[in-house]
Coordinates of N, CA and C in Angstrom, one line a residue:
X286 N 1.1 13.4 -32.0 CA 1.5 13.5 -30.6 C 0.7 12.6 -29.7
X287 N 1.3 12.1 -28.8 CA 0.7 11.1 -27.8 C -0.1 11.9 -26.8
X288 N -1.3 11.3 -26.5 CA -2.1 11.9 -25.4 C -1.6 11.6 -24.1
X289 N -1.6 12.6 -23.2 CA -1.1 12.4 -21.8 C -2.3 12.2 -20.9
X290 N -3.5 12.2 -21.4 CA -4.7 12.0 -20.6 C -4.8 10.5 -20.2
X291 N -5.2 10.3 -18.9 CA -5.3 9.0 -18.4 C -6.8 8.6 -18.5
X292 N -7.1 7.3 -18.8 CA -8.5 6.9 -18.9 C -9.2 7.1 -17.6
X293 N -10.5 7.5 -17.6 CA -11.2 7.6 -16.4 C -11.6 6.3 -15.9
X294 N -11.4 6.0 -14.6 CA -11.7 4.8 -14.0 C -12.4 5.0 -12.7
X295 N -12.8 3.9 -12.1 CA -13.5 3.9 -10.8 C -12.6 3.7 -9.7
X296 N -12.7 4.5 -8.7 CA -11.9 4.4 -7.5 C -12.8 4.3 -6.3
X297 N -12.8 3.3 -5.5 CA -13.6 3.2 -4.3 C -12.7 3.5 -3.1
X298 N -13.3 4.3 -2.2 CA -12.6 4.7 -1.0 C -12.7 3.7 0.1
X299 N -13.4 2.6 -0.2 CA -13.7 1.5 0.8 C -13.7 0.2 0.1
X300 N -13.7 -0.9 0.8 CA -13.7 -2.2 0.3 C -15.2 -2.5 -0.3
X301 N -15.2 -3.0 -1.5 CA -16.5 -3.3 -2.1 C -16.5 -4.8 -2.4
X302 N -17.6 -5.5 -2.0 CA -17.7 -6.9 -2.3 C -18.2 -7.2 -3.7
X303 N -17.7 -8.2 -4.3 CA -18.1 -8.7 -5.6 C -19.6 -8.8 -5.7
X304 N -20.3 -8.1 -6.7 CA -21.7 -8.2 -6.9 C -22.5 -7.3 -6.0
X305 N -21.9 -6.5 -5.2 CA -22.6 -5.6 -4.3 C -22.9 -4.2 -4.9
X306 N -22.3 -3.9 -6.0 CA -22.6 -2.7 -6.8 C -22.6 -3.0 -8.3
X307 N -23.4 -2.3 -9.0 CA -23.5 -2.6 -10.5 C -22.1 -2.5 -11.2
X308 N -21.2 -1.6 -10.7 CA -19.9 -1.4 -11.3 C -19.0 -2.6 -11.1
X309 N -19.3 -3.6 -10.2 CA -18.5 -4.7 -10.0 C -19.4 -6.0 -9.9
X310 N -20.0 -6.3 -11.1 CA -20.9 -7.5 -11.1 C -20.2 -8.8 -11.0
X311 N -20.8 -9.8 -10.5 CA -20.3 -11.1 -10.5 C -20.8 -11.9 -11.7
X312 N -20.1 -13.0 -12.1 CA -20.5 -13.8 -13.2 C -21.7 -14.7 -12.7
X313 N -21.7 -15.1 -11.5 CA -22.8 -15.9 -10.9 C -22.8 -15.9 -9.4
X314 N -23.9 -16.4 -8.8 CA -24.0 -16.5 -7.4 C -22.8 -17.3 -6.8
X315 N -22.5 -18.4 -7.6 CA -21.4 -19.3 -7.1 C -20.1 -18.5 -7.1
X316 N -19.9 -17.6 -8.0 CA -18.6 -16.8 -8.0 C -18.6 -15.9 -6.7
X317 N -19.7 -15.4 -6.3 CA -19.8 -14.6 -5.1 C -19.5 -15.4 -3.9
X318 N -20.1 -16.6 -3.9 CA -19.9 -17.6 -2.8 C -18.4 -17.9 -2.7
X319 N -17.7 -18.2 -3.9 CA -16.3 -18.5 -3.9 C -15.5 -17.3 -3.4
X320 N -15.9 -16.1 -3.7 CA -15.2 -14.9 -3.2 C -15.3 -14.7 -1.8
X321 N -16.5 -14.8 -1.3 CA -16.8 -14.5 0.1 C -16.7 -15.7 1.1
X322 N -16.7 -16.9 0.5 CA -16.6 -18.1 1.4 C -17.8 -18.3 2.3
X323 N -17.5 -18.8 3.5 CA -18.6 -19.0 4.4 C -19.3 -17.8 4.9
X324 N -18.7 -16.6 4.7 CA -19.3 -15.3 5.1 C -20.3 -14.8 4.1
X325 N -20.5 -15.5 3.0 CA -21.5 -15.1 2.0 C -22.9 -15.1 2.5
X326 N -23.6 -14.1 2.3 CA -25.0 -13.9 2.8 C -26.0 -13.9 1.6
X327 N -27.1 -14.6 1.8 CA -28.1 -14.7 0.8 C -28.7 -13.3 0.6
X328 N -29.1 -12.9 -0.6 CA -29.6 -11.6 -0.9 C -29.6 -11.3 -2.3
X329 N -29.8 -10.1 -2.7 CA -29.7 -9.6 -4.1 C -28.3 -9.1 -4.4
X330 N -27.9 -9.6 -5.6 CA -26.5 -9.2 -6.0 C -26.6 -8.8 -7.5
X331 N -25.6 -8.0 -7.9 CA -25.5 -7.6 -9.3 C -24.7 -8.7 -10.1
X332 N -25.4 -9.2 -11.2 CA -24.7 -10.2 -12.0 C -24.7 -9.8 -13.4
X333 N -23.6 -10.3 -14.1 CA -23.4 -10.1 -15.5 C -22.9 -11.4 -16.1
X334 N -23.8 -12.4 -16.2 CA -23.3 -13.7 -16.6 C -22.7 -13.9 -17.9
X335 N -23.1 -13.0 -18.8 CA -22.5 -13.0 -20.2 C -21.4 -12.0 -20.4
X336 N -21.1 -11.3 -19.4 CA -20.0 -10.2 -19.5 C -20.3 -9.3 -20.7
X337 N -21.6 -8.9 -20.8 CA -22.0 -8.0 -21.9 C -22.1 -6.6 -21.4
X338 N -22.1 -6.4 -20.1 CA -22.3 -5.0 -19.6 C -23.7 -4.8 -19.2
X339 N -24.6 -5.8 -19.5 CA -26.0 -5.7 -19.1 C -26.2 -6.4 -17.7
X340 N -26.0 -5.6 -16.7 CA -26.1 -6.2 -15.3 C -27.5 -6.2 -14.8
X341 N -27.8 -7.3 -14.1 CA -29.1 -7.4 -13.5 C -29.0 -7.7 -12.0
X342 N -29.9 -7.2 -11.2 CA -30.0 -7.4 -9.8 C -30.8 -8.7 -9.6
X343 N -30.1 -9.7 -9.1 CA -30.8 -11.1 -9.0 C -30.6 -11.6 -7.6
X344 N -31.6 -12.5 -7.1 CA -31.4 -13.1 -5.8 C -30.4 -14.2 -5.8
X345 N -29.7 -14.3 -4.8 CA -28.7 -15.5 -4.6 C -29.0 -16.1 -3.2
X346 N -29.3 -17.4 -3.3 CA -29.5 -18.2 -2.0 C -28.2 -18.9 -1.7
X347 N -27.4 -18.3 -0.9 CA -26.1 -18.9 -0.6 C -26.2 -20.2 0.2
X348 N -27.3 -20.5 0.8 CA -27.4 -21.8 1.6 C -27.6 -23.0 0.6
X349 N -28.0 -22.7 -0.6 CA -28.1 -23.8 -1.6 C -26.8 -24.1 -2.4
X350 N -25.8 -23.3 -2.1 CA -24.5 -23.5 -2.9 C -23.5 -24.4 -2.2
X351 N -23.9 -25.0 -1.1 CA -23.0 -25.9 -0.4 C -22.0 -25.1 0.5
X352 N -21.2 -25.9 1.1 CA -20.2 -25.3 2.1 C -18.9 -25.1 1.5

């Protein structure tokens, strides 16, 4: 018999920026800059550069990524 259970997933009740929570890590600071554009702010972001699930909180200096 087929299971009627749905997989448990994450649902956010508000908009969440890439890298702002460990459940939505970015691949790199540049990916966050690309997602946020000129509104990107330097600070600490959650990154998973290898897509292994091992996320780290790392500093991103958005001023050094160009315009």
